[in-house]
Coordinates of C-alpha atoms and ligand atoms in Angstrom, one line a residue:
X237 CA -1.6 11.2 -18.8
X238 CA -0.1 8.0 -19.6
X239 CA 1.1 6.2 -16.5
X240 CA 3.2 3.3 -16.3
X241 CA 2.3 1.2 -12.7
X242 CA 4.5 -0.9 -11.5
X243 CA 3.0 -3.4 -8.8
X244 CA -0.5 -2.8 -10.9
X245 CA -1.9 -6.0 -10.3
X246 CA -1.3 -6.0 -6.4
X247 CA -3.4 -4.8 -3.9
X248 CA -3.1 -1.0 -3.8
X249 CA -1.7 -0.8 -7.3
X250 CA -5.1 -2.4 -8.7
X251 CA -7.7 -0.4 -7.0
X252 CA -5.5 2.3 -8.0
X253 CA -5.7 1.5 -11.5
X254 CA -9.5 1.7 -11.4
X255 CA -9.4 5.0 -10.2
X256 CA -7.2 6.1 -12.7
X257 CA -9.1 5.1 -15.9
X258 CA -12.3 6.6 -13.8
X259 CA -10.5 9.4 -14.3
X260 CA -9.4 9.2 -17.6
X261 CA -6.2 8.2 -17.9
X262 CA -4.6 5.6 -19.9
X263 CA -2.5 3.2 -18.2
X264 CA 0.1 0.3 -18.6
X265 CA 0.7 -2.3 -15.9
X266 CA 4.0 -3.7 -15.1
X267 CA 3.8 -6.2 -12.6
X268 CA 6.3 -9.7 -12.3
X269 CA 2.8 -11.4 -10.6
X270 CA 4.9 -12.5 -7.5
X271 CA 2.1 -11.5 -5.2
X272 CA -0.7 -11.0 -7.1
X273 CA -2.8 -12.6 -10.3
X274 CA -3.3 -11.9 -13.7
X275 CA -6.6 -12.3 -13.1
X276 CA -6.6 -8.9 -11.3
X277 CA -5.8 -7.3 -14.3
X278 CA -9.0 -8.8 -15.7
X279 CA -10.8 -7.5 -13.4
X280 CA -9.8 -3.9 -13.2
X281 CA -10.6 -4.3 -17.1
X282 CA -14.1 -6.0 -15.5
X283 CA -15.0 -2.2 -13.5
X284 CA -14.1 -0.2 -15.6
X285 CA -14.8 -1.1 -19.3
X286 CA -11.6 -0.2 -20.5
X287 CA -8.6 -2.1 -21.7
X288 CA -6.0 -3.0 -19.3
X289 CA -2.4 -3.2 -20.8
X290 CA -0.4 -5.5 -19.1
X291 CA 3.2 -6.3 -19.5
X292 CA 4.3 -9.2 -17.2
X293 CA 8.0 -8.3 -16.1
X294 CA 10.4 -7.6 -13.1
X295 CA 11.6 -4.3 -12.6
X296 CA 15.2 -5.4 -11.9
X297 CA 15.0 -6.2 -15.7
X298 CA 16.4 -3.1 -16.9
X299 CA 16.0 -4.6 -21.1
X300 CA 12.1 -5.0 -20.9
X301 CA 11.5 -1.8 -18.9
X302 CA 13.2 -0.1 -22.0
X303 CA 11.1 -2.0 -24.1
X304 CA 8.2 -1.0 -22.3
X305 CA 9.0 2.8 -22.2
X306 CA 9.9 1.9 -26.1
X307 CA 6.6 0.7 -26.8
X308 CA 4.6 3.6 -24.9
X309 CA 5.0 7.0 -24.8
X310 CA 5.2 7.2 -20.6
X311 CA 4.4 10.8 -18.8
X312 CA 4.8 9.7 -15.6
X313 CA 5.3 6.4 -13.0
X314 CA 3.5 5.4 -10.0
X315 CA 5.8 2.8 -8.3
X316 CA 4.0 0.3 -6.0
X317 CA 6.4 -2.9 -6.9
X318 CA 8.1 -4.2 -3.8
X319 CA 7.8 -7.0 -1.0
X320 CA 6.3 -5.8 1.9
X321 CA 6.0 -8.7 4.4
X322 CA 7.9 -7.8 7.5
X323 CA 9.1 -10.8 9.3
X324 CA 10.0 -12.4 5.8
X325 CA 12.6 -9.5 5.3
X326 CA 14.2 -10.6 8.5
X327 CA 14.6 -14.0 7.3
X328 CA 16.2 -12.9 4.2
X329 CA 17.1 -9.3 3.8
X330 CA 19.1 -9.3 0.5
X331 CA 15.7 -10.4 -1.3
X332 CA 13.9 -7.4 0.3
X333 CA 17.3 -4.9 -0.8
X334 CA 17.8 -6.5 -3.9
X335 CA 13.9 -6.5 -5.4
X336 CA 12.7 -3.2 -3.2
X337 CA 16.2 -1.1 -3.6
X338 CA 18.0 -2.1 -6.9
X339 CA 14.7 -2.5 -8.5
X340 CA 13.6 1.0 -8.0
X341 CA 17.3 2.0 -8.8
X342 CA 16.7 0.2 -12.2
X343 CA 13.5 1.3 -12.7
X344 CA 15.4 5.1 -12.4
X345 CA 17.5 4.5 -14.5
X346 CA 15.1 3.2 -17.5
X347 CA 13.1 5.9 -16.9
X348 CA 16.1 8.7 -17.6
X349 CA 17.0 6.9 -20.4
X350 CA 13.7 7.7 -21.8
X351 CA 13.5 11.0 -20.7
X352 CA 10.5 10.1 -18.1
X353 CA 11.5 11.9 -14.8
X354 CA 7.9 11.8 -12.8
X355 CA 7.8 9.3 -10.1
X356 CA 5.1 8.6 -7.5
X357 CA 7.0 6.1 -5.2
X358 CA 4.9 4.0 -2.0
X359 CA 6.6 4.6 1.1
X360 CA 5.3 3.6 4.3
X361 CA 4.5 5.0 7.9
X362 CA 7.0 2.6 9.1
X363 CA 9.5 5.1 8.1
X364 CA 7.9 7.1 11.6
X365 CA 10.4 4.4 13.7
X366 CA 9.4 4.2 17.0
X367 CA 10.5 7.6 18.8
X368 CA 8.1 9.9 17.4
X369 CA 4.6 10.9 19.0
X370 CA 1.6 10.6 17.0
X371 CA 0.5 12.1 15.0
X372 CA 3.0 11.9 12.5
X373 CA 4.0 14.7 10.4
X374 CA 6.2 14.6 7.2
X375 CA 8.6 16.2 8.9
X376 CA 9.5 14.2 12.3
X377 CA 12.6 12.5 12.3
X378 CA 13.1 9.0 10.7
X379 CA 14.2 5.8 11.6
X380 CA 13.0 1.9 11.3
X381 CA 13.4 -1.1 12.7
X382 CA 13.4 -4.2 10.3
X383 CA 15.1 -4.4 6.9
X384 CA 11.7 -3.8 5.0
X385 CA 11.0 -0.4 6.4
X386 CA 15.0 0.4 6.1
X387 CA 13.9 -0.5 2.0
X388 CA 11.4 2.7 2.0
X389 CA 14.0 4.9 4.0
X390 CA 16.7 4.0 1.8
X391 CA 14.5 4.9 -1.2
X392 CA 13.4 8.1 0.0
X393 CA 16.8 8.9 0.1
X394 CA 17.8 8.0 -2.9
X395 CA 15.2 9.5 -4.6
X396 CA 15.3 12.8 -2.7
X397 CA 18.9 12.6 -4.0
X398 CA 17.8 12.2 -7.4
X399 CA 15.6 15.3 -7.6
X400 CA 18.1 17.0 -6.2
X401 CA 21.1 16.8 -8.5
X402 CA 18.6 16.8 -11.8
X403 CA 15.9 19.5 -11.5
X404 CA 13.9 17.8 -14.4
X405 CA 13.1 15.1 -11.8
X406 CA 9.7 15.5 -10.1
X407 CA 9.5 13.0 -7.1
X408 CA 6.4 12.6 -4.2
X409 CA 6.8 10.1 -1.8
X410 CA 3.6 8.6 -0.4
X411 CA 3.7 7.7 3.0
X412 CA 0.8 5.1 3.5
X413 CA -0.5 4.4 7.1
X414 CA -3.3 0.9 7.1
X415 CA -4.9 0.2 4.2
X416 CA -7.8 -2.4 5.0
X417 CA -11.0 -2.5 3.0
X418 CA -11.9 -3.5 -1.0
X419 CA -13.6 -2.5 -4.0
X420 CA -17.2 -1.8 -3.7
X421 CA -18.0 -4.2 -6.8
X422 CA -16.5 -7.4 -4.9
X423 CA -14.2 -7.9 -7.5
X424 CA -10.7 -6.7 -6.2
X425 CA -8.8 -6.8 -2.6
X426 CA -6.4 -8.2 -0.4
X427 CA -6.1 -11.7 0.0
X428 CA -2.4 -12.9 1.5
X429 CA -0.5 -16.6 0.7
X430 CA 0.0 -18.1 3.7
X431 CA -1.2 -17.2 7.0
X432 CA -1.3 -13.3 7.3
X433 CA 0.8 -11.2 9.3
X434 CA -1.8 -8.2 8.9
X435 CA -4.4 -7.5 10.9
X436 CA -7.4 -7.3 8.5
X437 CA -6.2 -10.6 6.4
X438 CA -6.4 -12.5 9.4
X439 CA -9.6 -11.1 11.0
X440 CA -11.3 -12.4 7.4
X441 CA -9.4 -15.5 7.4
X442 CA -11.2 -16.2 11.1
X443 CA -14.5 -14.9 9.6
X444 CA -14.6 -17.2 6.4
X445 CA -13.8 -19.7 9.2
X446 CA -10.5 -20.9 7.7
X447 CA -8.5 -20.2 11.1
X448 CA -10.4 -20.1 14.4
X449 CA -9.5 -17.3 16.5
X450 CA -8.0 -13.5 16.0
X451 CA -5.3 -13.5 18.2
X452 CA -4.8 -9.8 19.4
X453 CA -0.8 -8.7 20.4
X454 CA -0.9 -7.1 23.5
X455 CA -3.7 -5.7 25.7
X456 CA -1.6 -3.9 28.4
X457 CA -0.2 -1.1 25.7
X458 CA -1.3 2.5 27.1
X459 CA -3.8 2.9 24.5
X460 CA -7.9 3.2 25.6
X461 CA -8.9 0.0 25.2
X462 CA -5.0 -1.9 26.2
X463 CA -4.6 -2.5 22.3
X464 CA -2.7 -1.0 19.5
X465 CA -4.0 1.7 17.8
X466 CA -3.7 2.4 14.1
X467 CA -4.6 4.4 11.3
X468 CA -7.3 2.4 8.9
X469 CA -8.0 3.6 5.3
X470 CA -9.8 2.5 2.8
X471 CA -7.8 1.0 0.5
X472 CA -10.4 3.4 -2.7
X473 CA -9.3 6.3 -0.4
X474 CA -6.1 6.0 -0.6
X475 CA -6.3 5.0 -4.2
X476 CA -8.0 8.1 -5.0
X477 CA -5.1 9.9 -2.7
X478 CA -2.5 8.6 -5.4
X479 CA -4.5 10.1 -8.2
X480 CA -4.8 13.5 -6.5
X481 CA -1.1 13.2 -6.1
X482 CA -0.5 13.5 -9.7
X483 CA -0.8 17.4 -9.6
X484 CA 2.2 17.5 -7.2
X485 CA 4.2 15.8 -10.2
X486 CA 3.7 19.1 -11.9
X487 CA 6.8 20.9 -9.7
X488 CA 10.1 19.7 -9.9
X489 CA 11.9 18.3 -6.7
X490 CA 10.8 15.7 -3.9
X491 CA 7.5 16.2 -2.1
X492 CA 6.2 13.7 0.9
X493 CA 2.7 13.6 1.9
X494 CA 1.1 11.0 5.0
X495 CA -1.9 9.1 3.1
X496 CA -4.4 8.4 5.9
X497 CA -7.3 9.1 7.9
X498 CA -5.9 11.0 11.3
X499 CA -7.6 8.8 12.9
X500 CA -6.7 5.6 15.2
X501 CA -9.0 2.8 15.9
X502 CA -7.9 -0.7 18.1
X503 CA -7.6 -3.8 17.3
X504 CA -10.7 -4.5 19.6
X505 CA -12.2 -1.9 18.0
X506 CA -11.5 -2.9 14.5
X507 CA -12.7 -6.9 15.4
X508 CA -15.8 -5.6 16.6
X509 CA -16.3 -3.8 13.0
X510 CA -15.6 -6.8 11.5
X511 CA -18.2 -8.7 13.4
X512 CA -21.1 -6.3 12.3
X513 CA -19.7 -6.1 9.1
X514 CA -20.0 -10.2 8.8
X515 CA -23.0 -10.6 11.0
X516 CA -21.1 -12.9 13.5
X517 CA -18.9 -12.7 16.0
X518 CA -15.2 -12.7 15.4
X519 CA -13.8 -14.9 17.9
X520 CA -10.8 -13.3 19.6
X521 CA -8.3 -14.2 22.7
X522 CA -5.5 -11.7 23.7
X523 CA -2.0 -13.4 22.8
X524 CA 1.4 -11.9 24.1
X525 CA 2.6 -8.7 22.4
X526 CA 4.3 -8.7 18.7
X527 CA 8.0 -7.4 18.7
X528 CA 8.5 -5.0 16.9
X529 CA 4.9 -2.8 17.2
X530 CA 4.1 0.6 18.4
X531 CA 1.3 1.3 21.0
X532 CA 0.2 4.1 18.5
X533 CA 0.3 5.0 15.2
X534 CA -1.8 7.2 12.9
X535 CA -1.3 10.4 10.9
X536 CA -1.3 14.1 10.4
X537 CA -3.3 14.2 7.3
X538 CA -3.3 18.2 6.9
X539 CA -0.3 18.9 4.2
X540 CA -2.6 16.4 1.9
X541 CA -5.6 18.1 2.5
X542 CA -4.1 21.5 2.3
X543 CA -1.6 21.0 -1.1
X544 CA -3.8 17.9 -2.7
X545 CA -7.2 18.7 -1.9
X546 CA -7.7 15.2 -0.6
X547 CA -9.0 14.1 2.8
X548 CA -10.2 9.8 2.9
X549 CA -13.9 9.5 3.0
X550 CA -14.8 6.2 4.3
X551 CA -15.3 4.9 7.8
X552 CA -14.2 1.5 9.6
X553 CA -17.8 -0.1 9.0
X554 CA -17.5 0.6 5.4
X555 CA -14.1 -0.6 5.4
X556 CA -15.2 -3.7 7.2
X557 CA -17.9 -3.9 4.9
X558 CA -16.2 -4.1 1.6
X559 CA -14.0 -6.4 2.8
X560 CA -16.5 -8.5 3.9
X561 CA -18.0 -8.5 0.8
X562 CA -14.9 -9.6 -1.3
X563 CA -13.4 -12.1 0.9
X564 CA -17.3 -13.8 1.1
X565 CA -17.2 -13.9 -3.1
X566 CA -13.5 -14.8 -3.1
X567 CA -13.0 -17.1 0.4
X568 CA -9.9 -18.3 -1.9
X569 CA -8.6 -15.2 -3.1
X570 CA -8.6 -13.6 -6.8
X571 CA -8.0 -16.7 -9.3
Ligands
NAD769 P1 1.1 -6.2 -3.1 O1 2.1 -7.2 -2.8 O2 -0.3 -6.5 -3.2 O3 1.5 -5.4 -4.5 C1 2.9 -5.3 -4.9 C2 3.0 -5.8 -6.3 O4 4.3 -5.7 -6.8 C3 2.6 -7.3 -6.4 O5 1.6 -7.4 -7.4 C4 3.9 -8.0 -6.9 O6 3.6 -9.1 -7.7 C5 4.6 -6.8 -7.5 N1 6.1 -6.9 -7.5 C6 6.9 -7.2 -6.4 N2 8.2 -7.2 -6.7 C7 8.2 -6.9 -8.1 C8 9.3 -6.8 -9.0 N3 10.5 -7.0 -8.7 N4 8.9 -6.5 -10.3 C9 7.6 -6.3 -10.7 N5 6.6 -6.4 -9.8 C10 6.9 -6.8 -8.5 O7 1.3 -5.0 -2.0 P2 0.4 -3.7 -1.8 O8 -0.2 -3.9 -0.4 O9 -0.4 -3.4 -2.9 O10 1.6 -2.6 -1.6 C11 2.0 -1.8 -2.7 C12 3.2 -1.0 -2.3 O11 2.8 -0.2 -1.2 C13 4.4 -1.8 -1.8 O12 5.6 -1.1 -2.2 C14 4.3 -1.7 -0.3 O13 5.5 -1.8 0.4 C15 3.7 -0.3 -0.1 N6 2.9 -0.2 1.2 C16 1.9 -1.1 1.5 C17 1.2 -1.1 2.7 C18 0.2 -2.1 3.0 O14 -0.2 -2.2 4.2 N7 -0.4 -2.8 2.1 C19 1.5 0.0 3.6 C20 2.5 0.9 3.3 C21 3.2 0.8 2.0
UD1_770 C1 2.7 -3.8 9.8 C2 4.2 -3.7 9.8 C3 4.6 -2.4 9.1 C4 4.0 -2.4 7.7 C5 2.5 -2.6 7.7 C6 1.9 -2.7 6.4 C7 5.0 -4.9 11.7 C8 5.6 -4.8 13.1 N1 4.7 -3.7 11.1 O1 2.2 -2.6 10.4 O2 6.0 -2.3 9.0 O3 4.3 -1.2 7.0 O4 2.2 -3.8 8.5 O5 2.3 -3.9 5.7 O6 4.9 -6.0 11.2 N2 -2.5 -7.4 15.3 C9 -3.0 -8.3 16.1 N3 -3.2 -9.6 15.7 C10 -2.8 -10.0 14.4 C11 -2.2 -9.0 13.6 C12 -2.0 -7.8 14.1 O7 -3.4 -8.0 17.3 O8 -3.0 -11.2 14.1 C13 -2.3 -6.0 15.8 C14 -0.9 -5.5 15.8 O9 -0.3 -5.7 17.0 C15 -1.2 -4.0 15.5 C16 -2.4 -3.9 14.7 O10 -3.1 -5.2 14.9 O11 -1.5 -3.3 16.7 C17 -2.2 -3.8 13.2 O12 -1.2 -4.7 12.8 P1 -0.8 -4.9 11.2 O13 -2.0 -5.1 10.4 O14 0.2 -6.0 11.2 O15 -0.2 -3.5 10.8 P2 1.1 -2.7 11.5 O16 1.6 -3.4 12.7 O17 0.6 -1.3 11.7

């Protein structure tokens, strides 16, 4: 297949990428490099030996994604463009709406004017609220609680909408829970502006030594170990999740399906990984609670295993340790 990515140069979207050309297919990368590098691009190109098309645009900009479906004969989309930083859609919602809602509502409408109608869109287990009972299946109720997660509901919506007043739309909805970890080969992951809101960016930032102390949120929640509890994949797993997605783009309609382990690990529990992982300890010091964050979260991974055939392979150490690895070759990031 030829897939256009949007968001290909970001964190999931460029492990993603590898796996895709592992597998064969050709790709095309649309990305406005708000959070991410072109040098990413270079070094998706790096692993796998093959040329990297990349087309530097926005995907409000209806004109250039026409050009782009122009250019290249497109069989199907996997959309990871969007903002995702939670506290940052607080501060200013109509950014997150505008970029995360009427760009995927642009992005559907180039793609029906050139007949492409196969959409893989990034959702989130933020979608899960905080009412519902882990694990989470694809089928509990809904709600959120900040303007980004409203983003992903309101696009699941709209896109369930979609496929359901044009049957030649095939839609799947990827609900991902954590994804930590990095490419084996050092050359891609996450690495934040700023200080990080996530977990994982800041444990590394404390490991590298560029802030002194993991502050943990809460260690009175009624989780084992008093800490919130979460479901960590590896960010290849979940890439390889997407690509076993592709055969539910075959059927027409909307399908959903959690991408993550099943499993929840703590925050103590995921500091300690971190500390083998780096060969140090990770200094740590327990903090008030976050707003905002649920005692538990993790998923019911059993319609993906059942319908894809996919179940993540990797454990927290080798998470850790692939992190570890880039964020010691890259303390300042992918330049
Ligand atoms: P990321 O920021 O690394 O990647 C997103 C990419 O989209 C970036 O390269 C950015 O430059 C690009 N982008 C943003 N707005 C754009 C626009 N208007 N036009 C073109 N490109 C644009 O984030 P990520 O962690 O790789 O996440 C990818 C997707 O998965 C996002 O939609 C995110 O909400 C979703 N998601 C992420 C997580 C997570 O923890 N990382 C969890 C659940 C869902
Ligand atoms: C957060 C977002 C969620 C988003 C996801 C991926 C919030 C409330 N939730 O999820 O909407 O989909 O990121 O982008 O922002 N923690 C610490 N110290 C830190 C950072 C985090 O103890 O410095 C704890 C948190 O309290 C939580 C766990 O680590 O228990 C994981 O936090 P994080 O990595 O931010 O992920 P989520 O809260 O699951």
């Amino acid at each position: 297949m030829r897939l256009l990515v949007t968001g290909g140069a970001g964190y999931i979207g460029s492990h993603t990428c590898v796996e895709l050309q592992k597998a064969g297919h050709d790709i095309v990368i649309y990305d406005n490099l708000y959070n991410a590098k072109s040098a990413a691009v270079e070094r998706i190109s790096k692993i796998t030996g093959k040329e990297v098309p990349f087309i530097k645009g926005d995907i409000l900009d209806e004109k250039a994604l026409d050009e782009v479906f122009c250019r290249y004969h497109i069989d199907a989309v996997i959309h990871f463009a969007g903002l995702k930083a939670v506290g940052e859609s607080v501060e200013k919602p109509l950014l997150y709406y505008e970029n995360n809602v009427s760009g995927t509502i642009s992005l559907c409408k180039a793609m029906a004017r050139a007949g492409c109608k196969k959409l893989i869109f990034s959702s989130s287990a933020t979608v899960y609220g905080m009412h519902n009972e882990p694990p989470f299946t694809e089928d509990m109720p809904l709600s959120t609680i900040n303007p980004y997660g409203a983003t992903k509901l309101m696009i699941e919506g709209i896109l369930t909408d979609l496929a359901a007043a044009d049957k030649d739309w095939s839609v799947v909805l990827l609900r991902y829970f954590n994804p930590i970890g990095a490419h084996e080969s050092g050359l891609l992951g996450e690495d934040p502006q700023g200080i990080p809101n996530n977990l994982l960016p800041y444990v590394k930032r404390v490991a590298v030594g560029k802030l002194p102390c993991v502050n943990i949120f809460g260690d009175d929640y009624p989780t084992p170990d008093g800490t919130g509890v979460r479901d960590y994949i590896h960010v290849v797993d979940l890439a390889k999740g997407l690509l076993a997605a592709l055969k539910a783009l075959e059927t027409d309609g909307t399908k959903i399906y959690n991408l993550g382990t099943g499993n929840g690990y703590s925050v103590k529990e995921v500091v300690a990984a971190f500390s083998r992982a780096c060969g140090h300890e990770i200094p740590w010091r327990i903090a008030p609670r976050r707003g905002g964050d649920a005692p538990f979260s993790f998923a019911d991974a059993s319609r993906a295993k059942k319908e894809l055939g996919w179940t993540a392979q990797y454990d927290l150490d080798r998470m850790c340790a692939d992190a570890w690895r880039f964020i010691s070759r890259n303390p300042d990031g992918i330049q």
